[in-house]
mmCIF file with all atom_site columns, C-alpha atoms in Angstrom:
data_model
loop_
_atom_site.group_PDB
_atom_site.id
_atom_site.type_symbol
_atom_site.label_atom_id
_atom_site.label_alt_id
_atom_site.label_comp_id
_atom_site.label_asym_id
_atom_site.label_entity_id
_atom_site.label_seq_id
_atom_site.pdbx_PDB_ins_code
_atom_site.Cartn_x
_atom_site.Cartn_y
_atom_site.Cartn_z
_atom_site.occupancy
_atom_site.B_iso_or_equiv
_atom_site.pdbx_formal_charge
_atom_site.auth_seq_id
_atom_site.auth_comp_id
_atom_site.auth_asym_id
_atom_site.auth_atom_id
_atom_site.pdbx_PDB_model_num
ATOM 1   C CA . UNK M 1 1   ? -0.117  0.034   -0.003  1.00 0.00 ? 1190 UNK M CA 1
ATOM 2   C CA . UNK M 1 2   ? 2.951   2.341   0.777   1.00 0.00 ? 1191 UNK M CA 1
ATOM 3   C CA . UNK M 1 3   ? 4.262   1.817   -2.739  1.00 0.00 ? 1192 UNK M CA 1
ATOM 4   C CA . UNK M 1 4   ? 0.721   2.948   -4.204  1.00 0.00 ? 1193 UNK M CA 1
ATOM 5   C CA . UNK M 1 5   ? 0.806   6.106   -2.112  1.00 0.00 ? 1194 UNK M CA 1
ATOM 6   C CA . UNK M 1 6   ? 4.175   6.833   -3.149  1.00 0.00 ? 1195 UNK M CA 1
ATOM 7   C CA . UNK M 1 7   ? 3.429   6.574   -6.961  1.00 0.00 ? 1196 UNK M CA 1
ATOM 8   C CA . UNK M 1 8   ? 0.316   8.771   -6.501  1.00 0.00 ? 1197 UNK M CA 1
ATOM 9   C CA . UNK M 1 9   ? 2.517   11.481  -4.796  1.00 0.00 ? 1198 UNK M CA 1
ATOM 10  C CA . UNK M 1 10  ? 5.034   11.448  -7.525  1.00 0.00 ? 1199 UNK M CA 1
ATOM 11  C CA . UNK M 1 11  ? 2.257   11.752  -10.323 1.00 0.00 ? 1200 UNK M CA 1
ATOM 12  C CA . UNK M 1 12  ? 0.913   14.699  -8.307  1.00 0.00 ? 1201 UNK M CA 1
ATOM 13  C CA . UNK M 1 13  ? 4.235   16.215  -8.000  1.00 0.00 ? 1202 UNK M CA 1
ATOM 14  C CA . UNK M 1 14  ? 4.833   15.633  -11.828 1.00 0.00 ? 1203 UNK M CA 1
ATOM 15  C CA . UNK M 1 15  ? 1.606   17.106  -12.683 1.00 0.00 ? 1204 UNK M CA 1
ATOM 16  C CA . UNK M 1 16  ? 2.167   20.203  -10.399 1.00 0.00 ? 1205 UNK M CA 1
ATOM 17  C CA . UNK M 1 17  ? 5.666   20.592  -12.069 1.00 0.00 ? 1206 UNK M CA 1
ATOM 18  C CA . UNK M 1 18  ? 4.244   20.492  -15.497 1.00 0.00 ? 1207 UNK M CA 1
ATOM 19  C CA . UNK M 1 19  ? 1.581   22.882  -14.492 1.00 0.00 ? 1208 UNK M CA 1
ATOM 20  C CA . UNK M 1 20  ? 4.039   25.411  -13.121 1.00 0.00 ? 1209 UNK M CA 1
ATOM 21  C CA . UNK M 1 21  ? 6.135   25.275  -16.408 1.00 0.00 ? 1210 UNK M CA 1
ATOM 22  C CA . UNK M 1 22  ? 2.950   25.584  -18.448 1.00 0.00 ? 1211 UNK M CA 1
ATOM 23  C CA . UNK M 1 23  ? 1.855   28.679  -16.367 1.00 0.00 ? 1212 UNK M CA 1
ATOM 24  C CA . UNK M 1 24  ? 5.183   30.243  -16.508 1.00 0.00 ? 1213 UNK M CA 1
ATOM 25  C CA . UNK M 1 25  ? 5.262   29.576  -20.308 1.00 0.00 ? 1214 UNK M CA 1
ATOM 26  C CA . UNK M 1 26  ? 1.899   31.245  -20.740 1.00 0.00 ? 1215 UNK M CA 1
ATOM 27  C CA . UNK M 1 27  ? 3.045   34.192  -18.356 1.00 0.00 ? 1216 UNK M CA 1
ATOM 28  C CA . UNK M 1 28  ? 6.015   34.765  -20.770 1.00 0.00 ? 1217 UNK M CA 1
ATOM 29  C CA . UNK M 1 29  ? 3.934   34.617  -23.733 1.00 0.00 ? 1218 UNK M CA 1
ATOM 30  C CA . UNK M 1 30  ? 1.456   37.060  -22.629 1.00 0.00 ? 1219 UNK M CA 1
ATOM 31  C CA . UNK M 1 31  ? 4.285   39.279  -21.259 1.00 0.00 ? 1220 UNK M CA 1
ATOM 32  C CA . UNK M 1 32  ? 5.678   39.393  -25.026 1.00 0.00 ? 1221 UNK M CA 1
ATOM 33  C CA . UNK M 1 33  ? 2.168   39.947  -26.385 1.00 0.00 ? 1222 UNK M CA 1
ATOM 34  C CA . UNK M 1 34  ? 1.562   43.011  -23.852 1.00 0.00 ? 1223 UNK M CA 1
ATOM 35  C CA . UNK M 1 35  ? 4.960   44.367  -24.885 1.00 0.00 ? 1224 UNK M CA 1
ATOM 36  C CA . UNK M 1 36  ? 3.792   44.470  -28.510 1.00 0.00 ? 1225 UNK M CA 1
ATOM 37  C CA . UNK M 1 37  ? 0.369   45.850  -27.229 1.00 0.00 ? 1226 UNK M CA 1
ATOM 38  C CA . UNK M 1 38  ? 2.242   48.482  -25.533 1.00 0.00 ? 1227 UNK M CA 1
ATOM 39  C CA . UNK M 1 39  ? 4.046   49.450  -28.703 1.00 0.00 ? 1228 UNK M CA 1
ATOM 40  C CA . UNK M 1 40  ? 0.653   49.442  -30.729 1.00 0.00 ? 1229 UNK M CA 1
ATOM 41  C CA . UNK M 1 41  ? -0.754  51.877  -28.029 1.00 0.00 ? 1230 UNK M CA 1
ATOM 42  C CA . UNK M 1 42  ? 2.237   54.251  -28.261 1.00 0.00 ? 1231 UNK M CA 1
ATOM 43  C CA . UNK M 1 43  ? 2.110   54.048  -31.922 1.00 0.00 ? 1232 UNK M CA 1
ATOM 44  C CA . UNK M 1 44  ? -1.687  54.958  -31.938 1.00 0.00 ? 1233 UNK M CA 1
ATOM 45  C CA . UNK M 1 45  ? -0.853  57.886  -29.618 1.00 0.00 ? 1234 UNK M CA 1
ATOM 46  C CA . UNK M 1 46  ? 2.099   59.192  -31.620 1.00 0.00 ? 1235 UNK M CA 1
ATOM 47  C CA . UNK M 1 47  ? 0.023   58.978  -34.823 1.00 0.00 ? 1236 UNK M CA 1
ATOM 48  C CA . UNK M 1 48  ? -2.653  60.943  -33.116 1.00 0.00 ? 1237 UNK M CA 1
ATOM 49  C CA . UNK M 1 49  ? -0.297  63.574  -31.987 1.00 0.00 ? 1238 UNK M CA 1
ATOM 50  C CA . UNK M 1 50  ? 1.324   63.960  -35.335 1.00 0.00 ? 1239 UNK M CA 1
ATOM 51  C CA . UNK M 1 51  ? -2.081  64.120  -37.062 1.00 0.00 ? 1240 UNK M CA 1
ATOM 52  C CA . UNK M 1 52  ? -3.095  66.847  -34.844 1.00 0.00 ? 1241 UNK M CA 1
ATOM 53  C CA . UNK M 1 53  ? -0.039  68.874  -35.395 1.00 0.00 ? 1242 UNK M CA 1
ATOM 54  C CA . UNK M 1 54  ? -0.480  68.596  -39.142 1.00 0.00 ? 1243 UNK M CA 1
ATOM 55  C CA . UNK M 1 55  ? -4.116  69.502  -38.888 1.00 0.00 ? 1244 UNK M CA 1
ATOM 56  C CA . UNK M 1 56  ? -2.950  72.722  -36.811 1.00 0.00 ? 1245 UNK M CA 1
ATOM 57  C CA . UNK M 1 57  ? -0.676  73.747  -39.546 1.00 0.00 ? 1246 UNK M CA 1
ATOM 58  C CA . UNK M 1 58  ? -2.971  73.094  -42.370 1.00 0.00 ? 1247 UNK M CA 1
ATOM 59  C CA . UNK M 1 59  ? -5.812  75.040  -40.750 1.00 0.00 ? 1248 UNK M CA 1
ATOM 60  C CA . UNK M 1 60  ? -3.433  77.917  -40.106 1.00 0.00 ? 1249 UNK M CA 1
ATOM 61  C CA . UNK M 1 61  ? -2.403  78.052  -43.776 1.00 0.00 ? 1250 UNK M CA 1
ATOM 62  C CA . UNK M 1 62  ? -5.832  77.560  -45.110 1.00 0.00 ? 1251 UNK M CA 1
ATOM 63  C CA . UNK M 1 63  ? -7.010  80.551  -43.019 1.00 0.00 ? 1252 UNK M CA 1
ATOM 64  C CA . UNK M 1 64  ? -4.086  82.630  -44.234 1.00 0.00 ? 1253 UNK M CA 1
ATOM 65  C CA . UNK M 1 65  ? -4.935  81.747  -47.955 1.00 0.00 ? 1254 UNK M CA 1
ATOM 66  C CA . UNK M 1 66  ? -8.518  82.700  -47.394 1.00 0.00 ? 1255 UNK M CA 1
ATOM 67  C CA . UNK M 1 67  ? -7.507  86.018  -46.230 1.00 0.00 ? 1256 UNK M CA 1
ATOM 68  C CA . UNK M 1 68  ? -4.864  86.443  -48.582 1.00 0.00 ? 1257 UNK M CA 1
ATOM 69  C CA . UNK M 1 69  ? -6.423  89.183  -50.805 1.00 0.00 ? 1258 UNK M CA 1
ATOM 70  C CA . UNK M 1 70  ? -7.493  91.141  -47.877 1.00 0.00 ? 1259 UNK M CA 1
ATOM 71  C CA . UNK M 1 71  ? -4.104  91.025  -46.035 1.00 0.00 ? 1260 UNK M CA 1
ATOM 72  C CA . UNK M 1 72  ? -2.414  91.877  -49.371 1.00 0.00 ? 1261 UNK M CA 1
ATOM 73  C CA . UNK M 1 73  ? -4.551  94.880  -49.732 1.00 0.00 ? 1262 UNK M CA 1
ATOM 74  C CA . UNK M 1 74  ? -3.521  95.980  -46.120 1.00 0.00 ? 1263 UNK M CA 1
ATOM 75  C CA . UNK M 1 75  ? 0.084   95.493  -46.856 1.00 0.00 ? 1264 UNK M CA 1
ATOM 76  C CA . UNK M 1 76  ? -0.263  97.753  -49.958 1.00 0.00 ? 1265 UNK M CA 1
ATOM 77  C CA . UNK M 1 77  ? -1.925  100.477 -47.793 1.00 0.00 ? 1266 UNK M CA 1
ATOM 78  C CA . UNK M 1 78  ? 1.060   100.472 -45.612 1.00 0.00 ? 1267 UNK M CA 1
ATOM 79  C CA . UNK M 1 79  ? 0.133   98.061  -42.815 1.00 0.00 ? 1268 UNK M CA 1
ATOM 80  C CA . UNK M 1 80  ? 3.371   96.407  -41.470 1.00 0.00 ? 1269 UNK M CA 1
ATOM 81  C CA . UNK M 1 81  ? 4.013   92.623  -41.407 1.00 0.00 ? 1270 UNK M CA 1
ATOM 82  C CA . UNK M 1 82  ? 4.360   92.866  -37.526 1.00 0.00 ? 1271 UNK M CA 1
ATOM 83  C CA . UNK M 1 83  ? 1.005   94.396  -37.178 1.00 0.00 ? 1272 UNK M CA 1
ATOM 84  C CA . UNK M 1 84  ? -0.617  91.582  -39.386 1.00 0.00 ? 1273 UNK M CA 1
ATOM 85  C CA . UNK M 1 85  ? 1.361   89.197  -37.382 1.00 0.00 ? 1274 UNK M CA 1
ATOM 86  C CA . UNK M 1 86  ? -0.166  90.517  -34.223 1.00 0.00 ? 1275 UNK M CA 1
ATOM 87  C CA . UNK M 1 87  ? -3.846  90.443  -35.506 1.00 0.00 ? 1276 UNK M CA 1
ATOM 88  C CA . UNK M 1 88  ? -3.248  87.022  -36.874 1.00 0.00 ? 1277 UNK M CA 1
ATOM 89  C CA . UNK M 1 89  ? -1.521  85.830  -33.518 1.00 0.00 ? 1278 UNK M CA 1
ATOM 90  C CA . UNK M 1 90  ? -4.710  86.999  -31.675 1.00 0.00 ? 1279 UNK M CA 1
ATOM 91  C CA . UNK M 1 91  ? -6.935  85.218  -34.133 1.00 0.00 ? 1280 UNK M CA 1
ATOM 92  C CA . UNK M 1 92  ? -4.880  82.170  -33.558 1.00 0.00 ? 1281 UNK M CA 1
ATOM 93  C CA . UNK M 1 93  ? -5.072  82.319  -29.592 1.00 0.00 ? 1282 UNK M CA 1
ATOM 94  C CA . UNK M 1 94  ? -9.099  82.799  -30.081 1.00 0.00 ? 1283 UNK M CA 1
ATOM 95  C CA . UNK M 1 95  ? -9.204  79.682  -32.074 1.00 0.00 ? 1284 UNK M CA 1
ATOM 96  C CA . UNK M 1 96  ? -6.986  77.821  -29.854 1.00 0.00 ? 1285 UNK M CA 1
ATOM 97  C CA . UNK M 1 97  ? -8.934  78.564  -26.735 1.00 0.00 ? 1286 UNK M CA 1
ATOM 98  C CA . UNK M 1 98  ? -12.146 77.351  -28.507 1.00 0.00 ? 1287 UNK M CA 1
ATOM 99  C CA . UNK M 1 99  ? -10.320 74.366  -29.848 1.00 0.00 ? 1288 UNK M CA 1
ATOM 100 C CA . UNK M 1 100 ? -8.915  73.425  -26.372 1.00 0.00 ? 1289 UNK M CA 1
ATOM 101 C CA . UNK M 1 101 ? -12.314 73.908  -24.543 1.00 0.00 ? 1290 UNK M CA 1
ATOM 102 C CA . UNK M 1 102 ? -14.160 71.634  -27.107 1.00 0.00 ? 1291 UNK M CA 1
ATOM 103 C CA . UNK M 1 103 ? -11.296 69.203  -28.138 1.00 0.00 ? 1292 UNK M CA 1
ATOM 104 C CA . UNK M 1 104 ? -9.576  68.471  -24.920 1.00 0.00 ? 1293 UNK M CA 1
ATOM 105 C CA . UNK M 1 105 ? -12.662 67.075  -23.223 1.00 0.00 ? 1294 UNK M CA 1
ATOM 106 C CA . UNK M 1 106 ? -13.934 65.178  -26.275 1.00 0.00 ? 1295 UNK M CA 1
ATOM 107 C CA . UNK M 1 107 ? -10.501 63.705  -26.968 1.00 0.00 ? 1296 UNK M CA 1
ATOM 108 C CA . UNK M 1 108 ? -10.297 62.537  -23.482 1.00 0.00 ? 1297 UNK M CA 1
ATOM 109 C CA . UNK M 1 109 ? -13.599 60.922  -23.738 1.00 0.00 ? 1298 UNK M CA 1
ATOM 110 C CA . UNK M 1 110 ? -12.849 59.265  -26.921 1.00 0.00 ? 1299 UNK M CA 1
ATOM 111 C CA . UNK M 1 111 ? -9.515  57.989  -25.567 1.00 0.00 ? 1300 UNK M CA 1
ATOM 112 C CA . UNK M 1 112 ? -11.080 56.649  -22.400 1.00 0.00 ? 1301 UNK M CA 1
ATOM 113 C CA . UNK M 1 113 ? -13.655 54.725  -24.558 1.00 0.00 ? 1302 UNK M CA 1
ATOM 114 C CA . UNK M 1 114 ? -10.840 53.271  -26.808 1.00 0.00 ? 1303 UNK M CA 1
ATOM 115 C CA . UNK M 1 115 ? -8.497  52.385  -23.894 1.00 0.00 ? 1304 UNK M CA 1
ATOM 116 C CA . UNK M 1 116 ? -11.238 50.915  -22.007 1.00 0.00 ? 1305 UNK M CA 1
ATOM 117 C CA . UNK M 1 117 ? -11.647 48.319  -24.654 1.00 0.00 ? 1306 UNK M CA 1
ATOM 118 C CA . UNK M 1 118 ? -7.932  47.789  -24.742 1.00 0.00 ? 1307 UNK M CA 1
ATOM 119 C CA . UNK M 1 119 ? -7.658  47.469  -20.797 1.00 0.00 ? 1308 UNK M CA 1
ATOM 120 C CA . UNK M 1 120 ? -7.349  43.895  -19.601 1.00 0.00 ? 1309 UNK M CA 1
ATOM 121 C CA . UNK M 1 121 ? -7.278  42.275  -16.126 1.00 0.00 ? 1310 UNK M CA 1
ATOM 122 C CA . UNK M 1 122 ? -3.441  42.303  -16.092 1.00 0.00 ? 1311 UNK M CA 1
ATOM 123 C CA . UNK M 1 123 ? -2.739  45.466  -18.156 1.00 0.00 ? 1312 UNK M CA 1
ATOM 124 C CA . UNK M 1 124 ? -4.447  49.001  -17.745 1.00 0.00 ? 1313 UNK M CA 1
ATOM 125 C CA . UNK M 1 125 ? -3.499  52.399  -19.171 1.00 0.00 ? 1314 UNK M CA 1
ATOM 126 C CA . UNK M 1 126 ? -4.156  54.855  -16.368 1.00 0.00 ? 1315 UNK M CA 1
ATOM 127 C CA . UNK M 1 127 ? -2.243  57.843  -17.742 1.00 0.00 ? 1316 UNK M CA 1
ATOM 128 C CA . UNK M 1 128 ? -5.385  59.001  -19.609 1.00 0.00 ? 1317 UNK M CA 1
ATOM 129 C CA . UNK M 1 129 ? -6.441  60.490  -16.200 1.00 0.00 ? 1318 UNK M CA 1
ATOM 130 C CA . UNK M 1 130 ? -3.074  62.029  -15.550 1.00 0.00 ? 1319 UNK M CA 1
ATOM 131 C CA . UNK M 1 131 ? -2.941  65.836  -15.258 1.00 0.00 ? 1320 UNK M CA 1
ATOM 132 C CA . UNK M 1 132 ? 0.392   65.787  -16.551 1.00 0.00 ? 1321 UNK M CA 1
ATOM 133 C CA . UNK M 1 133 ? -0.873  64.455  -19.910 1.00 0.00 ? 1322 UNK M CA 1
ATOM 134 C CA . UNK M 1 134 ? -3.338  67.429  -20.315 1.00 0.00 ? 1323 UNK M CA 1
ATOM 135 C CA . UNK M 1 135 ? -0.392  69.958  -19.649 1.00 0.00 ? 1324 UNK M CA 1
ATOM 136 C CA . UNK M 1 136 ? 1.812   68.170  -22.198 1.00 0.00 ? 1325 UNK M CA 1
ATOM 137 C CA . UNK M 1 137 ? -0.879  68.135  -24.773 1.00 0.00 ? 1326 UNK M CA 1
ATOM 138 C CA . UNK M 1 138 ? -1.671  71.911  -24.279 1.00 0.00 ? 1327 UNK M CA 1
ATOM 139 C CA . UNK M 1 139 ? 2.141   72.773  -24.387 1.00 0.00 ? 1328 UNK M CA 1
ATOM 140 C CA . UNK M 1 140 ? 2.403   70.723  -27.560 1.00 0.00 ? 1329 UNK M CA 1
ATOM 141 C CA . UNK M 1 141 ? -0.553  72.347  -29.187 1.00 0.00 ? 1330 UNK M CA 1
ATOM 142 C CA . UNK M 1 142 ? 0.690   75.996  -28.197 1.00 0.00 ? 1331 UNK M CA 1
ATOM 143 C CA . UNK M 1 143 ? 4.365   75.194  -29.440 1.00 0.00 ? 1332 UNK M CA 1
ATOM 144 C CA . UNK M 1 144 ? 3.303   73.909  -32.790 1.00 0.00 ? 1333 UNK M CA 1
ATOM 145 C CA . UNK M 1 145 ? 0.639   76.718  -32.959 1.00 0.00 ? 1334 UNK M CA 1
ATOM 146 C CA . UNK M 1 146 ? 3.250   79.321  -32.670 1.00 0.00 ? 1335 UNK M CA 1
ATOM 147 C CA . UNK M 1 147 ? 5.501   77.373  -35.130 1.00 0.00 ? 1336 UNK M CA 1
ATOM 148 C CA . UNK M 1 148 ? 2.854   77.329  -37.705 1.00 0.00 ? 1337 UNK M CA 1
ATOM 149 C CA . UNK M 1 149 ? 2.127   80.902  -37.194 1.00 0.00 ? 1338 UNK M CA 1
ATOM 150 C CA . UNK M 1 150 ? 5.808   81.727  -37.683 1.00 0.00 ? 1339 UNK M CA 1
ATOM 151 C CA . UNK M 1 151 ? 5.869   79.752  -40.786 1.00 0.00 ? 1340 UNK M CA 1
ATOM 152 C CA . UNK M 1 152 ? 2.741   81.382  -42.176 1.00 0.00 ? 1341 UNK M CA 1
ATOM 153 C CA . UNK M 1 153 ? 4.197   84.862  -41.405 1.00 0.00 ? 1342 UNK M CA 1
ATOM 154 C CA . UNK M 1 154 ? 7.260   83.989  -43.365 1.00 0.00 ? 1343 UNK M CA 1
ATOM 155 C CA . UNK M 1 155 ? 5.063   82.915  -46.031 1.00 0.00 ? 1344 UNK M CA 1
ATOM 156 C CA . UNK M 1 156 ? 3.362   86.326  -46.313 1.00 0.00 ? 1345 UNK M CA 1
ATOM 157 C CA . UNK M 1 157 ? 6.760   88.160  -47.066 1.00 0.00 ? 1346 UNK M CA 1
ATOM 158 C CA . UNK M 1 158 ? 6.839   86.098  -50.126 1.00 0.00 ? 1347 UNK M CA 1
ATOM 159 C CA . UNK M 1 159 ? 3.495   87.129  -51.611 1.00 0.00 ? 1348 UNK M CA 1
ATOM 160 C CA . UNK M 1 160 ? 3.260   89.039  -54.699 1.00 0.00 ? 1349 UNK M CA 1
ATOM 161 C CA . UNK M 1 161 ? 1.138   92.008  -53.536 1.00 0.00 ? 1350 UNK M CA 1
ATOM 162 C CA . UNK M 1 162 ? 0.144   93.156  -57.206 1.00 0.00 ? 1351 UNK M CA 1
ATOM 163 C CA . UNK M 1 163 ? -0.930  89.723  -58.095 1.00 0.00 ? 1352 UNK M CA 1
ATOM 164 C CA . UNK M 1 164 ? -2.919  89.134  -54.818 1.00 0.00 ? 1353 UNK M CA 1
ATOM 165 C CA . UNK M 1 165 ? -4.826  92.552  -54.889 1.00 0.00 ? 1354 UNK M CA 1
ATOM 166 C CA . UNK M 1 166 ? -6.266  91.924  -58.411 1.00 0.00 ? 1355 UNK M CA 1
ATOM 167 C CA . UNK M 1 167 ? -10.103 91.809  -58.287 1.00 0.00 ? 1356 UNK M CA 1
ATOM 168 C CA . UNK M 1 168 ? -11.597 88.324  -58.800 1.00 0.00 ? 1357 UNK M CA 1
ATOM 169 C CA . UNK M 1 169 ? -14.142 88.533  -61.310 1.00 0.00 ? 1358 UNK M CA 1
#
């Protein structure tokens, strides 16, 4: 009888050992999968930031093109580029305030919904609620907005005022 109990104990130990090995292999595989998952999340966030910055530049240039004739007439009448730049900067700041008031809460809500679907029992992405993220986002938007403003103001210097002030009939 004692030999039968000994065999059962060995089988149980063997099963437990294989169980531990299998669990460790699953843990390592899931750890590798989550590393790829994290990279995917970072790629999505980076893509969103780059697209947002490109949209800011495109919006600034589109607004400038829409006002090109009026601004060219002001230049012909003697208004300095620095004055136009100041007016344009005030316009930009007003647009930024409106965009931040609407876009930041809406973007946070959308990000929470998307990341809620990506969260699992073993991996969460709590940085969405981090106030530092909001400050970094606002800083990035401000820096790139002023950068796009600078690019657009350099662009004004290259305008052909005679061509831009012609009437469009």
